[in-house]
Short mmCIF file of C-alpha atoms in Angstrom, two decimals:
data_model
loop_
_atom_site.label_atom_id
_atom_site.label_comp_id
_atom_site.label_asym_id
_atom_site.label_seq_id
_atom_site.Cartn_x
_atom_site.Cartn_y
_atom_site.Cartn_z
CA MET A 1 -0.02 0.07 -0.10
CA SER A 2 1.40 3.63 -1.09
CA PHE A 3 2.09 6.16 1.62
CA ARG A 4 -0.82 8.17 0.14
CA LEU A 5 -3.36 5.41 0.72
CA ARG A 6 -2.09 4.63 4.28
CA ALA A 7 -2.44 8.26 4.96
CA VAL A 8 -5.99 8.36 3.67
CA ARG A 9 -6.81 5.33 5.71
CA ALA A 10 -5.35 6.75 8.86
CA PHE A 11 -7.32 10.01 8.27
CA ALA A 12 -10.48 8.03 7.74
CA LEU A 13 -9.88 6.35 11.00
CA LEU A 14 -9.16 9.50 12.71
CA ALA A 15 -12.49 11.04 11.58
CA GLY A 16 -14.27 8.06 12.82
CA PHE A 17 -12.68 8.43 16.30
CA PHE A 18 -14.55 11.75 16.65
CA LEU A 19 -17.65 10.49 14.97
CA MET A 20 -17.93 7.46 17.20
CA GLY A 21 -19.09 9.92 19.96
CA ALA A 22 -21.94 11.28 17.56
CA VAL A 23 -22.87 7.60 16.54
CA LEU A 24 -23.00 6.75 20.35
CA LEU A 25 -25.20 9.66 21.16
CA SER A 26 -27.57 8.95 18.40
CA ALA A 27 -27.79 5.26 19.26
CA MET A 28 -28.52 6.03 22.99
CA ALA A 29 -31.40 8.50 21.77
CA VAL A 30 -33.01 5.90 19.57
CA LEU A 31 -32.59 3.40 22.15
CA ASP A 32 -34.18 5.56 24.85
CA TRP A 33 -37.19 6.55 22.42
CA LEU A 34 -37.85 2.80 21.81
CA LEU A 35 -37.74 1.73 25.53
CA MET A 36 -39.97 4.72 26.70
CA THR A 37 -42.73 4.43 23.82
CA ARG A 38 -42.73 0.75 23.12
CA LEU A 39 -41.51 -1.35 26.05
CA PHE A 40 -42.38 0.21 29.31
CA THR A 41 -46.02 0.41 30.53
CA ALA A 42 -47.55 2.76 33.08
CA ARG A 43 -46.68 0.35 35.82
CA ALA A 44 -42.91 0.38 34.77
CA ALA A 45 -42.76 4.16 34.73
CA TRP A 46 -40.27 4.24 37.65
CA ALA A 47 -37.57 2.63 35.21
CA GLU A 48 -37.77 5.52 33.09
CA GLY A 49 -36.09 7.98 35.60
CA THR A 50 -33.27 5.27 35.91
CA ILE A 51 -32.82 5.03 32.22
CA LEU A 52 -32.73 8.90 31.70
CA THR A 53 -30.24 9.17 34.44
CA VAL A 54 -27.86 6.61 32.88
CA THR A 55 -28.29 8.28 29.55
CA VAL A 56 -27.49 11.71 30.77
CA LEU A 57 -24.35 10.44 32.43
CA LEU A 58 -23.15 8.50 29.61
CA ALA A 59 -23.96 11.35 27.14
CA ALA A 60 -21.91 13.83 29.56
CA ALA A 61 -19.12 11.58 29.27
CA ILE A 62 -19.14 11.23 25.53
CA VAL A 63 -19.49 14.96 25.09
CA ARG A 64 -16.60 15.43 27.32
CA GLY A 65 -14.37 13.22 25.15
CA MET A 66 -15.53 14.81 22.07
CA PHE A 67 -14.66 18.24 23.38
CA ALA A 68 -11.28 16.86 24.63
CA PHE A 69 -10.36 15.67 21.13
CA LEU A 70 -11.38 19.01 19.62
CA ARG A 71 -9.37 20.98 22.20
CA ALA A 72 -6.22 18.72 21.72
CA GLY A 73 -3.47 20.88 20.91
CA ARG A 74 -4.21 23.94 22.85
CA LEU A 75 -1.27 25.81 24.13
CA GLY A 76 -1.24 26.41 27.88
CA PRO A 77 1.09 28.71 29.92
CA VAL A 78 4.91 27.58 30.13
CA PRO A 79 6.00 28.48 33.59
CA ASP A 80 9.27 26.72 33.62
CA ALA A 81 10.71 28.39 30.71
CA VAL A 82 11.99 31.84 29.58
CA ALA A 83 10.42 33.41 26.73
CA VAL A 84 12.86 35.08 24.20
CA THR A 85 11.82 37.57 21.42
CA PRO A 86 13.57 38.41 18.14
CA GLN A 87 14.81 41.54 19.78
CA ASP A 88 16.33 39.60 22.66
CA GLN A 89 18.07 36.87 20.66
CA PRO A 90 18.15 37.96 17.04
CA GLU A 91 20.67 35.34 15.98
CA LEU A 92 18.87 32.33 17.41
CA TRP A 93 15.63 33.69 16.02
CA GLU A 94 17.38 33.82 12.66
CA GLN A 95 18.31 30.28 12.70
CA VAL A 96 14.71 29.23 13.66
CA ARG A 97 13.25 31.22 10.70
CA VAL A 98 15.54 29.83 8.19
CA ALA A 99 14.82 26.27 9.43
CA ALA A 100 11.08 26.84 9.30
CA GLU A 101 11.41 28.50 5.55
CA VAL A 102 13.35 25.40 4.35
CA THR A 103 10.52 23.13 5.23
CA GLY A 104 7.83 25.46 3.99
CA GLN A 105 6.35 26.26 7.37
CA ARG A 106 5.63 29.47 9.32
CA PRO A 107 8.11 30.46 11.92
CA PRO A 108 6.87 30.21 15.59
CA ASP A 109 5.11 33.12 17.17
CA GLU A 110 6.75 32.23 20.47
CA LEU A 111 10.19 30.77 21.45
CA TYR A 112 10.95 29.41 24.89
CA LEU A 113 14.14 28.17 26.31
CA VAL A 114 13.78 25.24 28.73
CA ALA A 115 16.01 23.20 31.03
CA GLU A 116 15.75 19.97 28.93
CA VAL A 117 17.83 18.33 26.37
CA ASN A 118 15.06 18.65 23.85
CA ALA A 119 13.32 20.62 21.16
CA GLY A 120 9.97 20.76 19.88
CA VAL A 121 7.37 22.73 17.84
CA ALA A 122 3.79 22.99 19.13
CA GLU A 123 0.66 24.31 17.48
CA GLN A 124 -2.71 25.60 18.81
CA SER A 125 -4.32 24.15 15.80
CA ARG A 126 -8.04 23.66 14.86
CA LEU A 127 -9.40 20.64 13.30
CA LEU A 128 -6.06 18.82 13.61
CA GLY A 129 -4.04 21.42 11.88
CA LEU A 130 -6.32 21.92 8.85
CA LEU A 131 -6.72 25.20 10.33
CA PRO A 132 -3.49 26.91 11.51
CA GLY A 133 -3.15 28.66 14.91
CA ARG A 134 -0.51 30.08 17.04
CA ARG A 135 2.67 28.27 16.98
CA ARG A 136 5.38 27.78 19.85
CA MET A 137 8.92 26.27 19.82
CA LEU A 138 10.56 24.95 22.96
CA LEU A 139 14.51 24.72 22.82
CA GLY A 140 16.52 23.31 25.52
CA LEU A 141 19.48 25.46 26.83
CA PRO A 142 21.36 22.16 27.55
CA LEU A 143 20.74 21.03 24.01
CA LEU A 144 22.22 24.36 22.80
CA ALA A 145 25.13 23.87 25.01
CA GLY A 146 25.98 20.49 23.56
CA LEU A 147 25.21 20.89 19.86
CA THR A 148 27.43 22.47 17.28
CA VAL A 149 25.43 25.33 15.16
CA PRO A 150 25.29 22.85 12.29
CA GLN A 151 23.83 19.99 14.41
CA LEU A 152 21.38 22.78 15.96
CA ARG A 153 20.27 23.52 12.33
CA ALA A 154 19.53 19.91 11.68
CA VAL A 155 17.41 19.70 14.90
CA LEU A 156 15.37 22.60 14.10
CA ALA A 157 14.73 21.65 10.55
CA HIS A 158 13.72 18.13 11.79
CA GLU A 159 11.18 19.51 14.12
CA PHE A 160 9.46 21.84 11.58
CA GLY A 161 9.49 18.86 9.24
CA HIS A 162 6.98 17.29 11.52
CA TYR A 163 4.42 20.02 10.56
CA ALA A 164 5.53 19.67 6.64
CA ASN A 165 2.97 17.94 4.47
CA LEU A 166 5.80 16.07 3.10
CA ASP A 167 4.18 13.64 0.63
CA THR A 168 0.49 14.48 1.37
CA ARG A 169 -1.37 17.08 3.35
CA LEU A 170 -2.78 14.22 5.45
CA GLY A 171 0.67 13.04 6.75
CA GLY A 172 0.95 16.12 9.02
CA VAL A 173 -2.78 15.91 10.02
CA THR A 174 -2.24 12.15 10.96
CA MET A 175 0.85 13.15 13.23
CA ARG A 176 -1.32 15.90 15.00
CA GLY A 177 -4.21 13.34 15.26
CA ARG A 178 -2.17 10.78 17.11
CA GLU A 179 -1.56 13.42 19.77
CA ALA A 180 -5.33 14.21 19.72
CA VAL A 181 -6.34 10.61 20.35
CA VAL A 182 -3.88 10.13 23.19
CA HIS A 183 -5.21 13.31 24.84
CA THR A 184 -8.76 12.17 24.53
CA VAL A 185 -8.10 8.81 26.02
CA GLU A 186 -6.29 10.47 28.95
CA ALA A 187 -9.46 12.63 29.44
CA PHE A 188 -11.61 9.57 29.66
CA GLN A 189 -9.16 7.83 32.18
CA LYS A 190 -9.20 10.76 34.51
CA GLY A 191 -13.15 10.30 34.70
CA SER A 192 -14.33 9.92 38.18
CA THR A 193 -17.26 7.35 37.57
CA ARG A 194 -17.34 3.88 36.41
CA LEU A 195 -19.31 5.17 33.21
CA HIS A 196 -16.11 7.19 32.36
CA TYR A 197 -14.02 4.01 32.75
CA VAL A 198 -16.50 2.00 30.54
CA LEU A 199 -16.49 4.41 27.81
CA GLY A 200 -12.87 5.08 28.13
CA ALA A 201 -12.19 1.32 27.54
CA LEU A 202 -14.20 1.73 24.30
CA TYR A 203 -12.04 4.57 23.03
CA VAL A 204 -8.97 2.91 24.32
CA GLY A 205 -9.75 0.08 22.01
CA TYR A 206 -10.42 2.43 19.02
CA ALA A 207 -7.24 4.36 19.89
CA ARG A 208 -5.01 1.46 19.67
CA MET A 209 -6.34 0.37 16.31
CA PHE A 210 -5.71 3.94 14.95
CA LEU A 211 -2.30 4.17 16.64
CA ARG A 212 -1.31 0.96 15.09
CA THR A 213 -2.83 1.78 11.74
CA SER A 214 -1.03 5.19 11.64
CA GLN A 215 2.18 4.19 12.84
CA SER A 216 3.86 3.58 9.50
CA VAL A 217 2.73 6.94 8.54
CA ALA A 218 4.06 8.53 11.61
CA ARG A 219 7.49 6.83 11.17
CA HIS A 220 7.59 7.80 7.51
CA GLN A 221 6.94 11.37 8.72
CA GLU A 222 10.04 10.98 10.86
CA PHE A 223 12.31 9.62 8.13
CA ALA A 224 11.19 12.47 5.71
CA ALA A 225 11.95 15.08 8.50
CA ASP A 226 15.48 13.54 8.83
CA GLN A 227 15.78 13.88 4.99
CA ILE A 228 14.90 17.64 5.18
CA ALA A 229 17.22 18.17 8.08
CA ALA A 230 20.20 16.51 5.95
CA ARG A 231 19.60 18.62 3.19
CA HIS A 232 19.51 21.91 5.24
CA ALA A 233 22.38 21.14 7.80
CA GLY A 234 24.14 18.51 5.79
CA ARG A 235 24.28 14.80 6.24
CA GLU A 236 27.01 14.60 8.61
CA ALA A 237 25.83 17.14 11.00
CA THR A 238 22.34 15.50 10.92
CA ALA A 239 23.87 12.07 11.69
CA ALA A 240 26.03 13.51 14.37
CA ALA A 241 23.12 15.22 16.03
CA LEU A 242 21.21 11.89 16.40
CA ARG A 243 24.24 10.18 17.79
CA ILE A 244 25.05 12.98 20.47
CA LEU A 245 21.46 13.55 21.72
CA PRO A 246 21.38 10.53 23.96
CA VAL A 247 24.87 11.23 25.21
CA LEU A 248 23.81 14.76 26.03
CA ASP A 249 20.78 13.67 27.98
CA GLY A 250 22.79 11.09 29.93
CA ALA A 251 25.35 13.77 30.54
CA TYR A 252 22.81 16.22 31.86
CA THR A 253 20.91 13.84 34.15
CA HIS A 254 24.25 12.99 35.69
CA TYR A 255 24.88 16.62 36.10
CA LEU A 256 21.84 17.32 37.79
CA GLU A 257 22.20 14.35 40.17
CA THR A 258 25.93 14.79 40.89
CA TYR A 259 26.34 18.47 40.81
CA ALA A 260 23.39 20.62 40.69
CA ALA A 261 21.68 18.80 43.51
CA MET A 262 24.90 18.34 45.44
CA GLY A 263 24.00 21.03 48.06
CA ARG A 264 20.30 20.59 48.36
CA PRO A 265 20.70 18.10 51.59
CA LEU A 266 22.95 21.00 53.12
CA GLY A 267 20.56 23.73 52.27
CA ALA A 268 22.81 25.41 49.76
CA LEU A 269 22.89 26.07 46.08
CA PRO A 270 25.62 26.90 43.45
CA PRO A 271 26.14 30.51 42.42
CA VAL A 272 23.26 32.19 40.63
CA GLY A 273 23.03 30.99 37.12
CA GLU A 274 25.12 27.82 37.81
CA VAL A 275 22.16 25.40 38.58
CA HIS A 276 21.83 24.83 35.02
CA GLY A 277 24.76 26.92 33.73
CA GLY A 278 27.31 24.48 35.50
CA PHE A 279 26.51 21.93 32.93
CA LEU A 280 28.89 23.94 30.41
CA ARG A 281 31.87 23.24 32.93
CA LEU A 282 31.13 19.57 32.67
CA LEU A 283 31.01 19.69 28.98
CA ALA A 284 34.21 21.59 28.70
CA ALA A 285 36.02 19.21 31.01
CA ARG A 286 35.02 16.03 29.28
CA THR A 287 35.87 14.64 25.80
CA GLY A 288 33.17 12.92 23.75
CA GLU A 289 34.21 9.46 24.95
CA ARG A 290 34.01 10.53 28.49
CA LEU A 291 30.60 11.94 28.18
CA ALA A 292 29.32 8.88 26.44
CA GLU A 293 30.51 6.88 29.66
CA LEU A 294 27.75 8.89 31.65
CA SER A 295 25.06 7.49 29.65
CA ALA A 296 26.62 4.11 28.69
CA GLY A 297 25.41 2.49 31.86
CA ARG A 298 21.99 3.85 31.66
CA ARG A 299 19.40 1.49 30.16
CA PRO A 300 17.44 3.30 27.22
CA PRO A 301 13.80 3.76 28.10
CA ARG A 302 11.80 0.95 26.56
CA PRO A 303 10.08 2.09 23.25
CA HIS A 304 6.37 2.36 23.37
CA ARG A 305 4.67 -0.18 21.00
CA TYR A 306 3.05 2.65 19.19
CA ASP A 307 5.98 4.99 19.38
CA SER A 308 6.38 7.04 16.14
CA HIS A 309 10.21 7.24 16.35
CA PRO A 310 12.00 4.57 14.48
CA PRO A 311 15.06 3.20 16.18
CA THR A 312 17.99 5.83 16.10
CA ALA A 313 20.34 3.52 14.47
CA GLU A 314 18.12 2.93 11.74
CA ARG A 315 17.49 6.66 11.15
CA ILE A 316 21.42 7.20 11.14
CA ALA A 317 21.71 4.43 8.78
CA LEU A 318 19.14 5.86 6.27
CA ILE A 319 20.76 9.31 6.50
CA GLU A 320 24.41 8.02 5.78
CA LYS A 321 22.96 6.40 2.56
CA LEU A 322 22.03 9.90 1.17
CA SER A 323 24.25 11.21 -1.41
CA ALA A 324 27.31 13.16 -0.15
CA ASP A 325 26.91 16.92 -0.20
CA ASP A 326 29.66 19.53 -0.83
CA ARG A 327 29.54 20.95 2.66
CA PRO A 328 33.03 20.76 4.23
CA SER A 329 33.44 18.45 7.18
CA GLU A 330 32.46 20.02 10.39
CA PRO A 331 35.58 20.83 12.60
CA ALA A 332 35.79 19.40 15.91
CA GLY A 333 35.14 21.66 18.86
CA GLY A 334 33.12 24.10 16.61
CA PRO A 335 30.89 26.95 18.14
CA THR A 336 27.97 25.59 19.94
CA GLY A 337 24.37 26.73 19.81
CA LEU A 338 25.00 28.95 22.81
CA SER A 339 27.17 31.09 20.75
CA LEU A 340 24.16 32.36 19.16
CA LEU A 341 22.83 33.95 22.48
CA HIS A 342 23.49 37.06 23.77
CA ASP A 343 24.66 37.03 27.31
CA PRO A 344 24.06 33.20 27.88
CA GLY A 345 24.95 33.70 31.73
CA ARG A 346 21.76 36.08 32.18
CA VAL A 347 19.67 33.51 30.30
CA PHE A 348 20.61 30.57 32.49
CA ALA A 349 20.13 32.82 35.52
CA ALA A 350 16.66 33.68 34.14
CA LEU A 351 15.86 30.20 33.49
CA GLU A 352 17.08 29.22 37.04
CA ALA A 353 14.73 31.81 38.61
CA ARG A 354 11.78 30.02 36.69
CA THR A 355 12.53 26.46 37.54
CA LEU A 356 13.52 26.60 41.04
CA SER A 357 10.72 26.09 43.68
CA GLN A 358 10.05 28.83 46.17
CA GLU A 359 11.81 26.82 49.03
CA ALA A 360 14.84 26.28 46.73
CA ALA A 361 15.10 29.91 45.62
CA HIS A 362 15.68 30.89 49.19
CA LEU A 363 18.60 28.60 49.94
CA ARG A 364 22.02 30.23 50.43
CA ARG A 365 24.34 30.41 47.53
CA THR A 366 27.83 29.28 47.70
CA SER A 367 30.81 28.41 45.41
CA TRP A 368 31.30 25.18 43.70
CA ASP A 369 34.45 24.50 46.01
CA ASP A 370 32.53 25.15 49.10
CA LEU A 371 29.77 22.97 47.81
CA ALA A 372 32.23 20.33 47.23
CA MET A 373 33.87 20.66 50.70
CA ALA A 374 30.59 20.91 52.59
CA ARG A 375 29.15 17.71 50.72
CA ALA A 376 32.37 15.80 51.31
CA VAL A 377 32.39 16.59 55.08
CA ALA A 378 28.76 15.56 55.16
CA ASP A 379 29.40 12.23 53.26
CA ALA A 380 32.25 11.59 55.43
CA GLU A 381 30.19 12.04 58.41
CA GLY A 382 27.66 9.74 57.10
CA TRP A 383 30.21 7.02 56.35
CA SER A 384 31.95 6.96 59.71
CA ARG A 385 28.89 7.27 61.83
CA PRO A 386 27.89 3.63 61.76
CA LEU A 387 31.31 2.43 62.73
CA ARG A 388 31.55 4.98 65.51
CA VAL A 389 28.34 3.98 66.86
CA ALA A 390 29.33 0.35 66.54
CA VAL A 391 32.70 0.99 68.36
CA ALA A 392 30.99 2.98 71.24
CA ARG A 393 28.60 0.40 71.80
CA ALA A 394 31.33 -2.40 71.72
CA LEU A 395 33.52 -0.39 74.31
CA ARG A 396 30.56 0.31 76.50
CA SER A 397 29.76 -3.38 76.51
CA SER A 398 33.41 -4.18 77.32
CA ALA A 399 33.58 -1.75 80.10
CA GLN A 400 30.57 -2.80 81.88
CA GLY A 401 31.45 -6.43 81.47
CA ALA A 402 35.02 -5.69 83.01
CA GLU A 403 33.32 -4.07 85.84
CA GLY A 404 30.82 -6.91 86.55
CA THR A 405 27.96 -4.90 85.72
CA VAL A 406 25.15 -5.90 83.37
CA PRO A 407 26.34 -5.77 79.58
CA ALA A 408 24.89 -2.98 77.31
CA ARG A 409 22.11 -4.12 75.18
CA ARG A 410 23.44 -5.22 71.85
CA ASP A 411 20.55 -3.43 70.18
CA ALA A 412 21.04 0.06 71.79
CA THR A 413 20.44 2.62 69.30
CA ALA A 414 22.77 5.33 68.10
CA GLU A 415 20.67 8.04 70.02
CA GLU A 416 20.95 6.10 73.31
CA VAL A 417 25.05 5.54 72.83
CA ALA A 418 25.36 9.39 72.22
CA GLY A 419 23.22 10.03 75.16
CA ASP A 420 25.28 8.02 77.44
CA SER A 421 28.78 9.39 76.14
CA ASP A 422 29.06 13.05 75.26
CA LEU A 423 31.16 12.28 72.09
CA LEU A 424 31.43 9.11 69.91
CA PRO A 425 34.92 7.62 69.63
CA GLY A 426 37.51 9.26 67.60
CA LEU A 427 39.86 7.66 65.07
CA GLU A 428 42.73 6.81 67.65
CA GLU A 429 40.00 5.13 69.99
CA ILE A 430 38.71 3.01 67.04
CA LEU A 431 42.15 2.00 66.18
CA ASP A 432 42.88 1.05 69.82
CA ALA A 433 39.68 -0.96 69.92
CA PHE A 434 40.80 -2.70 66.70
CA ASP A 435 44.20 -3.53 68.52
CA ARG A 436 42.32 -5.06 71.55
CA GLY A 437 40.78 -7.44 69.07
CA LEU A 438 37.38 -6.12 69.40
CA LEU A 439 36.85 -5.55 65.53
CA TRP A 440 35.67 -9.09 64.56
CA MET A 441 34.71 -10.11 68.19
CA ASP A 442 32.18 -7.42 68.66
CA ILE A 443 32.28 -4.30 66.51
CA ALA A 444 31.45 -6.02 63.33
CA ASP A 445 28.25 -7.76 64.87
CA ARG A 446 27.04 -4.32 65.69
CA MET A 447 27.37 -2.75 62.40
CA PRO A 448 24.13 -2.23 60.73
CA LYS A 449 23.34 -4.67 58.09
CA PRO A 450 20.03 -5.99 56.24
CA HIS A 451 18.08 -8.75 57.47
CA GLN A 452 19.09 -10.99 54.74
CA ALA A 453 22.74 -10.80 56.02
CA SER A 454 21.97 -11.11 59.73
CA ARG A 455 22.54 -14.89 59.68
CA LEU A 456 25.91 -14.85 57.89
CA VAL A 457 28.85 -16.10 60.13
CA GLY A 458 32.62 -16.63 59.74
CA PRO A 459 34.37 -15.31 56.64
CA SER A 460 31.12 -14.56 54.71
CA ALA A 461 29.92 -12.29 57.32
CA ARG A 462 33.55 -10.61 57.46
CA ASN A 463 33.66 -10.15 53.74
CA PHE A 464 30.12 -8.69 53.65
CA ILE A 465 30.75 -6.02 56.31
CA ARG A 466 34.31 -5.27 55.62
CA PRO A 467 33.54 -2.49 52.81
CA LYS A 468 31.43 -0.74 55.51
CA ILE A 469 34.03 -0.67 58.10
CA PHE A 470 36.48 0.46 55.22
CA ASP A 471 34.18 3.31 54.39
CA GLY A 472 33.90 4.17 58.08
CA LEU A 473 37.68 4.53 58.61
CA ALA A 474 38.07 6.45 55.42
CA GLY A 475 35.33 8.93 56.34
CA MET A 476 37.12 9.49 59.75
CA VAL A 477 40.52 10.07 57.67
CA HIS A 478 38.65 12.56 55.39
CA LEU A 479 37.00 14.33 58.34
CA ARG A 480 40.64 14.72 60.04
CA LEU A 481 42.32 15.97 56.96
CA ALA A 482 39.41 18.45 56.07
CA GLU A 483 39.46 19.84 59.83
CA SER A 484 43.28 20.32 59.51
CA GLY A 485 43.32 22.03 56.13
CA HIS A 486 45.14 19.29 54.50
CA ALA A 487 42.42 18.14 52.33
CA THR A 488 41.09 20.57 49.79
CA PRO A 489 37.82 20.57 47.73
CA ASP A 490 37.99 18.92 44.40
CA ILE A 491 35.10 19.66 42.15
CA ALA A 492 36.29 17.23 39.58
CA TRP A 493 34.08 18.09 36.63
CA SER A 494 35.94 15.38 34.68
CA GLY A 495 35.21 12.66 37.36
CA ARG A 496 33.37 12.74 40.71
CA PRO A 497 33.44 15.65 43.21
CA GLY A 498 35.11 15.01 46.68
CA LEU A 499 38.31 15.79 48.38
CA PHE A 500 41.74 16.18 47.05
CA LEU A 501 44.12 14.52 49.51
CA PRO A 502 48.02 14.96 50.13
CA GLU A 503 49.97 12.55 48.00
CA SER A 504 51.16 10.40 50.69
CA TRP A 505 47.50 9.79 51.74
CA GLU A 506 46.45 9.31 48.10
CA GLU A 507 49.18 6.63 47.68
CA GLY A 508 48.98 4.90 51.06
CA MET A 509 45.68 5.23 52.51
CA ASP A 510 43.87 2.42 50.90
CA ASP A 511 46.51 -0.07 51.88
CA ALA A 512 46.70 1.15 55.34
CA ILE A 513 43.07 0.91 55.94
CA ASP A 514 43.06 -2.66 54.34
CA ALA A 515 45.72 -3.67 56.85
CA ALA A 516 43.62 -2.25 59.62
CA ILE A 517 40.60 -4.25 58.83
CA ALA A 518 42.23 -7.47 57.87
CA ASP A 519 41.27 -10.57 59.63
CA THR A 520 44.31 -9.96 61.78
CA PRO A 521 43.98 -6.17 62.05
CA ASP A 522 47.38 -4.23 61.90
CA THR A 523 46.78 -0.45 62.41
CA ALA A 524 50.51 0.38 62.39
CA PRO A 525 50.52 1.69 58.61
CA LEU A 526 47.73 3.93 59.37
CA ARG A 527 48.97 5.35 62.53
CA ALA A 528 52.17 5.96 60.58
CA LEU A 529 50.26 8.10 58.13
CA LEU A 530 48.61 10.03 61.04
CA VAL A 531 51.98 11.02 62.38
CA GLY A 532 53.67 11.67 58.99
CA PRO A 533 54.34 14.69 57.19
CA HIS A 534 50.62 15.35 56.38
CA GLY A 535 49.42 13.48 59.44
CA VAL A 536 47.16 15.09 62.06
CA PRO A 537 47.27 13.28 65.32
CA SER A 538 44.62 13.89 67.89
#
């Protein structure tokens, strides 16, 4: 079947999705008339009220769905975005206008910058785009930061290509119809009555048939939009943009989780404009391969069975089969899309003000180095506390046993231990307890562990809890070095933020801690580091 015939069939099903409501309303009206005039007698008049009530409820649900279908695509407010005008950012708007022209489309009436690795065009259309309406484009600032200008041109042309009637006018209508169908089904699923649910199931079945039938049309539109992008921006730039998009998405997710949110538990934020703008620092510090590593371990989202986007590898393969153009190869490290913006720092600050919650907006601002130091100290305290509590409980039990008193309860909480002793034990006290043989006799048993590991004994129990004890000692070392000024913050844009330790500690700490928590503990190497050139004895 040709593309035109598939598009016509999809459009016919789309029209039927709307007309189904009119058919159902007509059928209910005829059925009610027959029941009232032919079936019920005067003695069964009580049933008429019930029938009319059910009919009205069903009709209300159907009318609601029909209006939801007609209202699909309405443009609402965009609170988490920065609106930019042609006067604000003329160079960016020029690229957008050119991309619209090459696809034969109108440029957008509105342009918003958002905090996502994404781009899209939305239209407040009527009759599924047969009557045009206000058009809006969304562009992600992280996307501009990671794409070169030619790659950005390819993305822009592709997005406008979705609205181009590439082979037949019904192709673009079908694409918008898919969105309208999904919007209508969601409206039924949000209904509060069982009748909404029953009717929703009927519409869901029809929607699945339409989405399945129109999927080939939608995918054809995607391939055609890729070809338009390749003709506008070049084959190499278009394929490169498709390759880098998932990399940028993984890198930005990593940035938000590791850097931007670093100070949230501490009640702090990066400097103004750096909540999203700090992503530029990560991009500048990492090569393409290092960026790809951030998304390599992430499982890509499972594609929806009715997804209109073909597999990315298939799209790239088709683009590379296009005839070569005469454009020169794109130089590595060319200017990014952010070069099109006037005063990007101001734009990042404005976006930050739009996206932060009211509570977050009032958090204190601090430098990246101070954030890294505060977070490293907080993490070190978290790592060391379980070990310090376990040692405190073990020492308390040992002391009470030596005095002939009742041993401390093995299930005493950290709060109870802290209440009995003003301070939890320090690093030297912990090492002394290890030297007394308490590590594997008493301390390890008091370390927190999941229920599944509570029955482990012998070497299995030791190997399970040993990493936690290692982390506890490492945390105490970090705290000691940070308090003395021997450890400095390391924001590590090319790695993971933490502390920069003196060379002697970087080289010898792991081996020294391993010796201290061995089956036969030897604390001498760690004590030697504590009194060395960069050591800080208590």
